[in-house]
């Protein structure tokens, strides 16, 4: 055998080995056999025509009124063949997407793969509680796991990219999209943003069971004036930085590979053409290296905002501001072609955007194997696994908040003689899925009625009456409901909103129970039978009558496919509730905005002082405060210790205390750390959450909780808009809610005022020593 042959065989084996290693999918391995990303993309871009480049910037709807994929007609396929499409959204299914990808890869001139996006917001097929609910778990590890499962399922169904997490802070429950985020607090929002990005993107984008995250809607979309969706935002730069930007920074630092800009304008500047925020802040200052997608037609809407005279102008403004991909306006894809050709819009700008999108496709591994997400066998095996369904039940249990439990009426015995289950949501299959149900199906939902029937003893009689519709004035069902209620041992009354009363374009001017539901509750209460209310809703509901008149209230939000199992786990004591409110529940619309971290004002609200900051016709406090949530057991906090009470910027303060389960059963408590700067150059909030941990303890068990609080977490924007740690005394509060503070101490920040890097994010670290 000649030397040459041996050598060539050796190289053949080596090549086979390398491609085998490459197929195992690790990011490091990819670099072994492929030219480095830059080289690869530059050489690809050299071959691209201007049309093909603009095609990469264009995203088209693949869905239609009949559901996913129904918008992909022959015209769209022809556009793919011509290299005029970079991405489709609202598509799904391994088989369908493999065929579509095949057109791009095999029939277009350069074979550039498509990227498929979908709003996988709280699960794909296994639908978990809506984000506002899962934030109430105060358990980022669980939230991350739910996002991981969502990624595995959707990736198996051909999806590369989710438009999530939604990290908008929302202080106004009229805003329907409050359901999609983590509530009112920026620290909790940042922790949840990070958890979700980690869950979606897993160990790296090149793995075939991870998807690209897309935190949205950059930025302050949740501050829509009056809570009216799409509305303008008026916000100070200080509040923008301290409140609204923080969860985005968390998502970017967690490595989010894309980002969506909002529909809104901020102080008159629409986000889709906001260079200061999209480029100067996000890319230059924060170093974000992913790509930015517009929101649905938000580039075209620059004309409605009144900042662009026509579509070309709108495209130019968006592209110059830093938007890379155009979701559905078809302005980048076709509208600006002639202007770029004529040199009115710089091709360099186009190239930058194309490069970012191709880089992302490269990182997703689509140039190695464009079909790696579209494998029907994987899809079959991965979707709706039993373990996922079980976790959906656990996640729902963790997210439900026990608002009230007078005389410990809950948990109920499983062998009661007769239980009346009443209400328009008791046997509703659609509502628990909430908004953005992705591929979730009603057939997979366990309703509350079904859950209860399964949980109780075989001799327990369950009687059911709907009573009324969710959003209707018909009272004809009241009589039947009352007759079902009479003589029952307990009534489970399931009330709230339908899934489509919150979410996009679902702002409400009233935030109570819709229509005749309160009347139904009043009628039923006349029977004198104990009522347990289970609420399903996508926003905090102002329910003062219920809060006053029924003994127990469970806030279930929209709990996902395992809704009924989780609710009955809690009703009958198989799960001890421990969720806490991620958002304040106001008493009425008039109390909005109502959030716990307001400033003190010169006239702090006081019942005694009429000339103080309050309403004359409402109590000062909200109905239920941020962080509130009861348990079937009790917890005692003691022995607060602050080691070294003098700290400086950059230090970490060690706070330790003891937590004991003093009740009769196993349970969990979310310990919450709040701080208050006593005197500062800018009026500080009355308290601010800077750390938390959900701690699980057996009955009688005691744990030492140690929180390492970075002093930099206390920094704020001073008069010169520099983020600084100021010297002075700081109050430290450990609580079971923002209003139920159990331990209190203080420490002093020493040294000089110190400016800190505001493109860094800080988290407290909590240790539980049992
Ligand atoms: C518009 C919504 O605002 C956004 O959140 C969503 O991701 C896109 N539509 C795509 O569905």
XYZ file of C-alpha atoms and ligand atoms in Angstrom:
781
model
C 0.000 0.000 0.000
C 1.519 3.284 -1.056
C 2.226 6.034 1.495
C -0.149 8.341 -0.246
C -3.050 5.928 0.042
C -2.391 5.369 3.754
C -2.273 9.078 4.256
C -5.477 9.638 2.326
C -7.191 6.893 4.332
C -5.983 8.496 7.510
C -7.490 11.810 6.455
C -10.695 10.117 5.476
C -11.001 8.576 8.963
C -10.085 11.916 10.517
C -12.722 13.689 8.449
C -15.335 11.114 9.440
C -14.342 11.479 13.076
C -14.559 15.253 12.900
C -17.951 15.232 11.264
C -19.148 12.748 13.900
C -17.900 15.049 16.643
C -19.533 17.968 14.880
C -22.856 16.177 14.738
C -22.880 15.900 18.511
C -23.715 19.567 18.359
C -21.479 21.321 20.852
C -20.644 24.920 19.975
C -16.932 24.365 20.552
C -16.919 21.435 18.156
C -18.425 23.401 15.325
C -15.365 25.558 15.028
C -13.249 22.456 14.309
C -14.430 21.973 10.788
C -16.118 25.129 9.638
C -14.522 28.436 8.783
C -14.910 30.862 11.643
C -18.288 32.581 11.684
C -17.097 35.914 10.360
C -15.285 34.429 7.425
C -18.229 32.223 6.581
C -20.724 35.063 6.708
C -18.549 37.558 4.879
C -18.040 35.154 2.032
C -21.771 34.401 1.920
C -22.638 38.093 1.938
C -20.237 38.713 -0.922
C -22.406 36.459 -3.033
C -25.704 38.081 -2.060
C -27.632 40.466 -4.268
C -29.293 43.454 -2.663
C -32.686 41.738 -2.993
C -31.355 38.687 -1.208
C -29.910 40.824 1.551
C -33.161 42.657 2.067
C -34.936 39.307 2.001
C -33.025 38.289 5.109
C -34.452 41.323 6.906
C -38.008 40.388 6.073
C -40.258 38.366 8.322
C -43.693 37.340 7.084
C -46.693 35.900 8.861
C -46.961 32.190 8.250
C -50.204 31.959 10.160
C -53.628 33.112 9.122
C -57.118 33.294 10.524
C -57.289 29.489 10.422
C -54.171 29.007 12.512
C -50.461 28.309 12.150
C -49.054 27.724 8.660
C -52.270 28.683 6.906
C -50.728 31.864 5.518
C -48.027 30.046 3.548
C -49.442 30.071 0.053
C -47.739 29.589 -3.294
C -46.786 33.257 -3.496
C -44.942 33.034 -0.191
C -43.185 29.860 -1.315
C -42.126 31.611 -4.491
C -40.681 34.442 -2.421
C -38.692 31.882 -0.448
C -37.377 30.418 -3.710
C -36.250 33.876 -4.761
C -34.398 34.385 -1.472
C -36.781 37.172 -0.456
C -37.709 35.839 2.992
C -35.545 35.626 6.112
C -38.105 34.359 8.555
C -41.683 33.289 9.108
C -43.639 33.641 12.304
C -46.718 31.848 13.553
C -45.716 28.567 11.987
C -45.318 25.171 13.576
C -44.881 21.454 12.959
C -41.791 19.394 12.087
C -43.122 18.031 8.797
C -44.526 21.284 7.521
C -41.460 23.291 8.459
C -39.049 20.739 7.016
C -40.817 21.117 3.660
C -40.711 24.882 3.884
C -37.059 24.858 4.893
C -36.330 22.578 1.967
C -37.527 25.241 -0.451
C -35.182 27.777 1.122
C -32.209 25.444 1.282
C -32.582 23.500 -1.936
C -34.477 25.783 -4.267
C -33.170 29.255 -3.500
C -29.957 30.427 -5.144
C -27.818 30.596 -2.003
C -29.702 28.075 0.136
C -29.839 30.284 3.217
C -32.076 28.620 5.823
C -35.168 30.315 7.209
C -35.646 31.050 10.889
C -39.056 30.137 12.299
C -40.513 32.154 15.186
C -43.514 31.758 17.436
C -44.797 33.231 20.676
C -43.899 30.365 22.992
C -44.601 32.413 26.064
C -45.657 29.981 28.791
C -45.337 26.610 27.201
C -45.816 25.093 23.792
C -48.061 22.030 23.968
C -47.614 21.618 27.689
C -49.058 24.956 28.703
C -47.810 26.273 32.041
C -49.295 29.095 34.135
C -49.213 32.507 32.462
C -46.045 34.516 33.243
C -47.752 36.774 35.799
C -48.733 33.618 37.667
C -45.379 31.897 37.454
C -43.701 35.060 38.755
C -45.865 34.553 41.853
C -43.966 31.336 42.483
C -40.965 33.509 43.334
C -39.015 30.453 42.239
C -36.718 31.223 39.293
C -35.449 27.640 39.185
C -38.977 26.415 38.449
C -39.619 29.195 35.948
C -36.403 28.248 34.160
C -37.442 24.604 34.055
C -40.822 25.496 32.533
C -39.072 27.589 29.859
C -36.680 24.683 29.227
C -39.575 22.304 28.630
C -41.251 24.868 26.380
C -38.018 25.083 24.388
C -37.644 21.318 24.076
C -41.217 20.911 22.893
C -41.259 23.807 20.466
C -37.803 23.038 19.071
C -39.042 19.528 18.382
C -41.863 21.065 16.413
C -39.607 23.076 14.142
C -39.453 26.371 16.059
C -36.088 28.124 16.365
C -37.116 31.282 18.043
C -39.608 32.389 20.683
C -40.865 35.934 21.143
C -40.347 35.700 24.867
C -39.741 36.439 27.652
C -42.008 39.427 27.890
C -40.172 41.470 30.507
C -42.259 44.641 30.582
C -42.850 45.996 34.044
C -46.533 46.789 34.505
C -48.025 48.985 37.186
C -51.434 49.374 35.630
C -53.794 46.392 35.761
C -56.010 47.946 33.133
C -53.261 47.058 30.657
C -54.182 43.628 29.308
C -50.601 42.586 28.723
C -49.810 42.666 32.419
C -50.620 38.935 32.164
C -47.536 38.300 30.030
C -44.927 39.695 32.382
C -43.596 39.270 35.893
C -45.619 42.078 37.472
C -44.620 45.363 39.010
C -41.164 44.894 40.440
C -37.939 45.400 38.488
C -35.801 43.122 40.677
C -38.271 40.242 40.506
C -38.688 41.032 36.800
C -34.925 40.848 36.259
C -34.624 37.521 38.071
C -37.503 36.048 36.069
C -36.146 37.455 32.790
C -32.800 35.785 33.395
C -34.440 32.502 34.375
C -36.511 32.389 31.195
C -33.644 33.281 28.877
C -31.585 30.529 30.505
C -34.467 28.121 30.123
C -35.111 28.861 26.453
C -31.487 29.053 25.367
C -30.283 26.234 27.627
C -26.633 25.288 27.189
C -26.266 27.113 23.901
C -28.111 27.897 20.719
C -26.427 25.183 18.682
C -28.158 22.397 20.593
C -31.236 21.122 18.855
C -33.457 21.422 21.891
C -32.841 25.087 22.595
C -34.498 28.116 21.063
C -33.484 31.704 20.636
C -34.997 34.015 23.263
C -36.369 37.439 22.396
C -37.004 39.677 25.397
C -39.688 42.214 24.564
C -41.007 44.873 24.181
C -38.041 47.191 24.422
C -38.852 49.342 26.349
C -41.469 50.712 28.763
C -44.345 49.359 26.669
C -45.958 48.440 29.992
C -46.101 52.087 30.992
C -48.780 52.802 28.361
C -50.649 55.870 29.481
C -53.947 54.940 31.147
C -53.157 51.256 30.637
C -54.482 51.540 27.083
C -52.573 49.158 24.850
C -50.193 50.675 22.261
C -50.496 54.036 23.988
C -47.772 56.632 24.407
C -45.457 56.521 27.374
C -44.366 59.496 29.403
C -41.574 58.464 31.724
C -38.597 60.155 33.321
C -35.150 58.911 32.348
C -34.571 57.985 35.995
C -37.627 55.747 36.169
C -36.893 54.350 32.736
C -33.451 53.286 33.914
C -34.317 52.154 37.398
C -37.552 50.352 36.660
C -38.208 49.535 33.014
C -34.738 48.843 31.635
C -33.521 46.553 34.383
C -35.225 43.306 33.284
C -33.934 43.893 29.740
C -30.430 44.324 31.066
C -30.877 41.060 32.954
C -32.018 39.304 29.775
C -29.137 40.712 27.743
C -26.601 39.738 30.390
C -28.103 36.245 30.401
C -27.194 36.069 26.717
C -30.511 36.662 24.960
C -29.745 36.403 21.245
C -32.490 38.674 19.945
C -34.763 41.413 21.180
C -38.050 42.980 20.080
C -38.756 46.674 20.206
C -42.116 47.932 21.390
C -45.038 49.552 19.596
C -44.946 52.496 21.978
C -43.307 55.851 21.873
C -41.387 57.148 24.851
C -41.811 60.832 25.463
C -42.688 61.198 21.790
C -39.998 58.971 20.278
C -41.364 55.693 18.903
C -39.282 52.714 19.912
C -39.030 51.416 16.343
C -36.999 54.462 15.387
C -35.302 55.149 18.696
C -31.585 55.197 17.994
C -30.633 56.389 21.479
C -32.137 53.328 23.081
C -31.707 50.671 20.369
C -28.197 51.497 19.316
C -26.519 53.876 21.725
C -27.758 52.137 24.848
C -28.461 48.575 23.863
C -25.696 47.861 21.411
C -22.967 50.325 22.285
C -23.294 50.688 26.037
C -24.649 47.254 26.942
C -22.811 45.419 24.187
C -25.869 43.508 22.965
C -24.713 41.491 19.963
C -27.927 39.798 18.876
C -30.434 41.157 16.395
C -33.459 43.373 16.900
C -36.823 42.559 15.400
C -39.595 45.124 15.164
C -43.003 44.367 16.560
C -45.833 43.463 14.194
C -45.959 46.216 11.554
C -44.391 48.647 14.017
C -42.089 49.990 11.296
C -45.089 50.806 9.103
C -46.772 52.385 12.103
C -44.038 55.021 12.321
C -46.229 56.801 9.779
C -49.203 56.750 12.188
C -46.966 57.971 14.997
C -46.267 60.946 12.796
C -42.476 60.628 12.655
C -42.276 59.226 9.112
C -43.862 60.703 6.014
C -44.048 57.470 4.034
C -42.952 53.828 4.032
C -39.450 54.513 2.746
C -38.950 57.156 5.381
C -40.236 54.746 8.024
C -37.874 52.019 6.819
C -34.926 54.371 6.772
C -35.637 55.588 10.292
C -36.047 52.084 11.687
C -32.956 50.720 9.991
C -30.843 53.691 11.048
C -32.079 53.337 14.609
C -30.867 49.736 14.743
C -33.870 47.556 13.870
C -32.623 44.524 11.906
C -35.692 42.538 11.025
C -39.048 43.839 9.921
C -41.963 41.881 11.345
C -44.664 41.963 8.680
C -44.491 45.581 7.418
C -42.739 44.408 4.251
C -40.810 47.649 4.238
C -37.285 46.252 4.699
C -38.060 43.375 2.346
C -39.410 45.398 -0.558
C -40.346 48.935 0.438
C -36.813 50.320 0.637
C -35.243 48.393 -2.246
C -35.262 51.272 -4.713
C -34.005 53.771 -2.156
C -31.051 51.570 -1.286
C -30.319 51.042 -4.963
C -30.335 54.788 -5.491
C -28.077 55.284 -2.489
C -30.706 57.200 -0.494
C -30.414 54.560 2.200
C -26.937 53.277 2.854
C -26.272 49.665 1.883
C -23.832 49.529 4.788
C -26.778 49.791 7.166
C -28.462 46.940 5.350
C -25.272 44.867 5.540
C -24.992 45.352 9.282
C -28.505 44.079 9.830
C -28.043 41.149 7.428
C -24.865 40.148 9.198
C -26.549 40.045 12.592
C -29.323 37.848 11.266
C -26.969 35.480 9.469
C -24.817 35.288 12.588
C -27.834 34.176 14.557
C -28.700 31.525 11.983
C -25.097 30.374 12.185
C -25.173 30.226 15.976
C -28.375 28.209 15.818
C -26.475 25.700 13.698
C -28.830 26.138 10.753
C -25.991 26.293 8.246
C -24.779 22.902 9.487
C -28.151 21.216 9.536
C -31.118 23.336 8.499
C -33.472 20.488 9.377
C -32.179 19.772 12.834
C -35.351 21.192 14.417
C -37.693 19.489 12.017
C -37.617 15.821 12.901
C -41.053 14.249 13.162
C -39.719 11.353 15.346
C -38.305 13.843 17.851
C -41.502 15.865 17.729
C -43.567 12.792 18.554
C -41.313 11.723 21.395
C -40.853 15.108 22.989
C -44.287 16.633 23.102
C -46.586 16.441 26.114
C -44.511 13.866 27.976
C -45.951 12.635 31.240
C -43.123 14.270 33.199
C -43.903 17.612 31.535
C -47.567 17.327 32.457
C -46.601 16.539 36.035
C -44.351 19.568 36.110
C -47.165 21.722 34.722
C -49.210 20.627 37.750
C -46.354 21.401 40.128
C -45.715 24.771 38.494
C -49.394 25.680 38.769
C -49.378 24.701 42.453
C -46.326 26.876 43.030
C -47.950 29.845 41.258
C -51.327 29.923 42.991
C -51.696 32.518 45.744
C -53.916 32.013 48.782
C -55.248 35.527 49.347
C -57.552 34.873 52.288
C -58.317 31.922 54.558
C -60.532 33.009 57.441
C -60.879 30.507 60.257
C -58.657 28.144 58.311
C -61.561 26.987 56.237
C -59.001 25.585 53.805
C -57.814 22.924 53.268
C -61.062 21.028 52.849
C -61.659 17.444 53.863
C -61.880 15.031 50.963
C -64.808 13.177 52.476
C -67.300 16.013 52.740
C -70.809 14.880 51.941
C -71.765 17.475 49.389
C -69.718 20.061 47.519
C -71.297 22.632 45.218
C -69.054 23.715 42.355
C -70.424 26.873 40.793
C -69.329 29.537 38.380
C -68.696 30.275 34.708
C -65.077 29.166 34.958
C -65.575 25.967 36.934
C -65.727 23.757 33.891
C -64.152 26.054 31.320
C -61.495 24.403 29.195
C -60.207 27.382 27.207
C -59.640 29.932 29.955
C -56.907 28.128 31.924
C -54.660 28.245 28.838
C -54.606 32.061 28.992
C -53.326 34.255 26.174
C -50.483 32.948 23.929
C -51.437 29.347 24.323
C -49.019 28.400 21.491
C -49.970 24.843 20.486
C -51.892 24.219 23.708
C -55.188 22.404 23.268
C -58.385 22.476 25.268
C -58.565 18.693 25.218
C -55.454 18.564 27.407
C -56.900 20.849 30.077
C -58.140 19.559 33.418
C -60.948 21.846 34.582
C -61.545 22.717 38.227
C -64.696 20.621 38.253
C -62.796 17.625 36.891
C -59.949 18.145 39.340
C -62.318 18.274 42.293
C -64.219 15.183 41.191
C -60.947 13.288 40.996
C -59.692 14.495 44.370
C -62.641 13.751 46.668
C -63.819 10.517 48.223
C -66.091 8.310 46.185
C -69.019 9.068 48.493
C -68.743 12.836 48.120
C -71.495 14.301 46.023
C -70.386 17.008 43.613
C -73.119 19.270 42.278
C -72.328 21.701 39.503
C -74.041 24.791 38.138
C -72.545 27.390 35.825
C -74.635 30.240 37.248
C -73.815 32.718 34.503
C -71.517 33.334 31.568
C -68.156 35.027 32.050
C -68.985 38.254 30.290
C -72.738 38.486 29.917
C -75.720 39.941 31.771
C -77.941 36.885 31.723
C -79.109 36.006 35.262
C -81.262 33.058 34.302
C -78.784 30.547 35.738
C -78.799 32.085 39.227
C -81.726 30.043 40.475
C -80.162 26.709 39.619
C -76.869 27.850 41.156
C -78.595 28.785 44.413
C -80.444 25.497 44.571
C -77.182 23.601 44.017
C -75.544 25.675 46.750
C -78.229 25.124 49.353
C -77.411 22.330 51.727
C -73.829 21.920 50.486
C -70.990 21.585 52.995
C -68.996 24.097 51.026
C -69.272 26.037 47.786
C -66.351 26.309 45.394
C -67.120 29.372 43.315
C -64.916 29.783 40.266
C -65.033 33.330 38.926
C -62.912 35.675 36.864
C -62.040 36.662 33.321
C -61.968 34.723 30.083
C -58.601 34.114 28.436
C -59.292 36.826 25.875
C -59.999 39.549 28.424
C -56.281 40.029 28.985
C -53.329 39.972 26.614
C -52.638 42.154 23.584
C -55.312 44.747 22.803
C -57.282 43.605 25.861
C -57.140 46.637 28.125
C -60.125 47.084 30.418
C -61.451 50.261 31.958
C -62.973 48.263 34.816
C -60.960 45.744 36.737
C -63.632 44.054 38.808
C -65.417 40.788 38.130
C -67.052 41.085 34.710
C -70.787 41.725 34.399
C -73.116 39.711 36.689
C -70.507 37.543 38.378
C -70.451 39.606 41.570
C -74.240 39.420 41.722
C -74.005 35.647 41.395
C -71.587 35.584 44.327
C -73.938 37.777 46.395
C -76.912 35.516 45.668
C -74.995 32.421 46.591
C -73.663 33.991 49.761
C -77.273 34.420 50.923
C -77.425 30.629 51.386
C -75.077 31.046 54.349
C -72.912 28.159 53.146
C -69.141 28.746 53.335
C -67.724 29.907 50.024
C -64.246 29.334 48.674
C -63.649 31.576 45.679
C -61.187 30.442 43.036
C -60.197 33.318 40.774
C -58.937 32.911 37.233
C -57.767 36.122 35.693
C -54.947 37.735 33.775
C -54.683 40.924 35.819
C -55.184 41.814 39.473
C -58.932 42.108 40.020
C -60.436 44.718 42.322
C -62.743 42.498 44.380
C -63.449 44.391 47.623
C -66.848 42.734 48.114
C -65.396 39.228 47.902
C -62.461 40.185 50.107
C -64.903 41.366 52.741
C -67.598 38.725 52.447
C -66.230 35.318 51.554
C -63.976 33.388 53.931
C -61.440 32.025 51.448
C -59.994 33.249 48.136
C -57.502 31.461 45.958
C -55.881 33.478 43.165
C -55.215 30.853 40.501
C -54.570 33.222 37.551
C -54.595 31.156 34.336
C -52.853 28.029 35.570
C -52.314 26.118 32.302
C -53.312 22.598 31.279
C -53.169 21.201 34.801
C -55.392 23.931 36.155
C -58.015 21.747 37.855
C -55.523 19.257 39.292
C -53.447 22.036 40.854
C -56.446 23.934 42.222
C -57.799 20.798 43.865
C -54.344 19.839 45.178
C -54.496 23.101 47.094
C -58.186 23.022 48.030
C -57.804 19.588 49.611
C -54.378 20.078 51.153
C -52.270 17.845 48.910
C -50.224 20.941 48.219
C -49.635 23.691 50.747
C -49.864 27.011 48.876
C -46.895 29.358 49.016
C -47.180 31.667 46.014
C -46.927 35.412 46.656
C -48.341 38.304 44.679
C -45.979 39.643 42.035
C -48.281 42.611 41.718
C -50.366 44.741 44.070
C -54.131 44.212 44.010
C -55.857 47.602 44.144
C -59.276 48.252 45.671
C -60.622 49.973 42.595
C -59.591 51.450 39.269
C -59.334 54.819 40.971
C -56.454 53.580 43.118
C -54.238 52.925 40.084
C -51.262 53.197 39.931
C -50.864 51.310 43.137
C -47.448 49.769 43.705
C -45.341 49.197 46.768
C -42.142 51.054 45.867
C -43.595 54.556 45.571
C -41.749 57.499 47.083
C -42.699 58.737 50.514
C -43.758 62.265 49.399
C -43.714 65.259 51.706
C -47.142 64.234 52.990
C -46.966 60.467 53.384
C -50.420 58.874 53.444
C -51.799 58.806 56.957
C -55.253 57.910 58.282
C -54.889 60.672 60.923
C -53.750 63.475 58.656
C -56.422 64.638 56.195
C -53.821 66.705 54.348
C -51.817 63.675 53.312
C -51.416 61.833 50.030
C -54.510 59.644 49.719
C -58.112 59.452 48.511
C -60.923 60.596 50.782
C -63.108 57.701 49.704
C -60.688 54.772 49.938
C -58.540 53.190 52.615
C -54.851 53.925 52.071
C -53.728 50.366 51.698
C -54.359 48.250 48.629
C -56.648 45.255 48.834
C -53.663 42.884 48.844
C -50.071 44.071 48.829
C -47.155 42.984 46.685
C -45.539 39.869 48.134
C -48.696 38.769 49.960
C -49.738 35.110 50.029
C -50.867 32.778 52.814
C -49.948 29.222 53.686
C -51.599 26.407 55.652
C -48.667 26.549 58.040
C -46.942 29.403 59.867
C -43.424 30.727 59.859
C -41.514 32.482 62.548
C -38.692 34.841 61.669
C -36.015 35.566 64.293
C -32.379 36.234 65.127
C -31.604 38.830 62.464
C -27.911 39.446 62.273
C -26.043 41.839 60.028
C -22.384 41.069 59.958
C -20.227 44.149 59.691
C -22.660 47.016 59.624
C -20.356 49.248 57.647
C -20.054 48.683 53.950
C -18.880 50.380 50.779
C -19.831 50.258 47.121
C -18.644 46.967 45.653
C -18.974 45.140 48.996
C -21.487 42.496 49.788
C -23.488 42.765 52.995
C -24.099 39.509 54.857
C -27.566 39.334 56.382
C -28.556 36.250 58.355
C -31.744 35.266 60.128
C -33.648 32.240 61.190
C -36.865 30.921 59.691
C -38.896 28.237 61.448
C -41.982 26.363 60.297
C -44.010 26.604 63.496
C -47.224 25.177 62.068
C -48.425 21.653 61.657
C -47.434 20.768 58.112
C -44.674 20.984 55.528
C -44.760 24.237 53.598
C -42.853 27.006 51.918
C -42.283 30.652 52.641
C -40.941 33.316 50.298
C -38.612 35.360 52.450
C -38.342 38.862 51.068
C -35.567 41.381 51.584
C -36.449 45.054 51.239
C -34.247 48.106 51.771
C -34.862 51.765 52.305
C -32.304 54.484 51.881
C -33.038 56.853 54.751
C -31.582 60.054 53.325
C -30.463 60.389 49.710
C -29.938 63.135 47.161
C -33.001 61.895 45.244
C -36.134 60.935 47.173
C -35.907 57.143 47.523
C -38.743 54.619 47.415
C -40.300 53.675 50.766
C -38.949 50.196 50.219
C -37.470 48.167 47.409
C -37.145 44.431 46.958
C -33.494 43.417 46.613
C -33.563 39.716 47.388
C -35.886 36.771 47.995
C -35.969 33.022 48.291
C -38.706 30.444 48.451
C -37.745 28.198 51.345
C -39.335 24.770 51.909
C -39.434 23.518 55.515
C -40.857 20.455 57.268
C -43.095 21.158 60.253
C -40.962 22.231 63.177
C -37.919 22.647 60.937
C -35.711 25.712 61.289
C -33.232 27.047 58.779
C -30.666 29.767 58.787
C -31.131 32.063 55.822
C -28.091 33.987 54.706
C -28.442 36.727 52.137
C -25.409 38.294 50.508
C -26.614 41.681 49.344
C -24.346 43.543 46.895
C -24.231 47.150 48.044
C -24.283 48.131 44.362
C -27.877 46.921 44.244
C -28.741 50.007 46.259
C -27.415 52.384 43.642
C -29.726 54.920 42.031
C -29.519 57.643 39.401
C -28.440 60.940 40.872
C -29.130 64.447 39.606
C -26.551 64.064 36.853
C -28.067 60.735 35.827
C -25.016 58.874 37.072
C -25.733 55.587 38.815
C -24.250 55.983 42.258
C -23.990 54.377 45.643
C -24.355 57.159 48.172
C -23.047 56.952 51.700
C -25.588 56.891 54.514
C -27.856 54.743 56.615
C -29.945 52.012 55.018
C -32.873 50.229 56.628
C -33.030 46.495 56.036
C -36.439 44.819 56.241
C -37.120 41.100 56.106
C -40.738 40.323 55.398
C -43.356 37.811 54.471
C -44.856 40.475 52.172
C -44.100 44.104 51.361
C -46.439 45.053 54.206
C -45.733 42.255 56.616
C -42.211 43.075 57.727
C -41.025 40.670 60.408
C -37.455 41.785 61.099
C -35.802 45.122 60.810
C -32.245 46.463 61.159
C -29.950 48.942 59.539
C -26.433 49.371 58.261
C -24.303 52.213 57.021
C -22.719 52.743 53.634
C -19.406 54.415 54.219
C -16.943 56.168 51.975
C -17.625 58.655 49.226
C -20.382 58.686 46.652
C -19.295 56.050 44.128
C -20.364 55.814 40.533
C -20.993 52.270 39.383
C -21.183 50.698 35.943
C -24.848 50.797 35.020
C -24.452 48.272 32.276
C -23.844 45.625 34.916
C -26.533 43.902 36.892
C -26.360 42.693 40.466
C -28.268 39.998 42.310
C -28.433 38.985 45.940
C -27.323 35.440 46.662
C -29.363 33.500 49.185
C -28.136 30.447 51.073
C -30.435 28.202 53.100
C -28.686 26.259 55.836
C -30.774 23.503 57.327
C -47.460 41.470 18.442
C -47.095 41.390 19.876
O -47.002 42.678 20.442
C -45.788 40.663 20.134
O -45.626 40.493 21.512
C -45.774 39.356 19.420
O -44.564 38.688 19.681
C -45.966 39.583 17.951
N -47.246 40.235 17.728
C -45.902 38.277 17.165
O -46.933 37.450 17.498
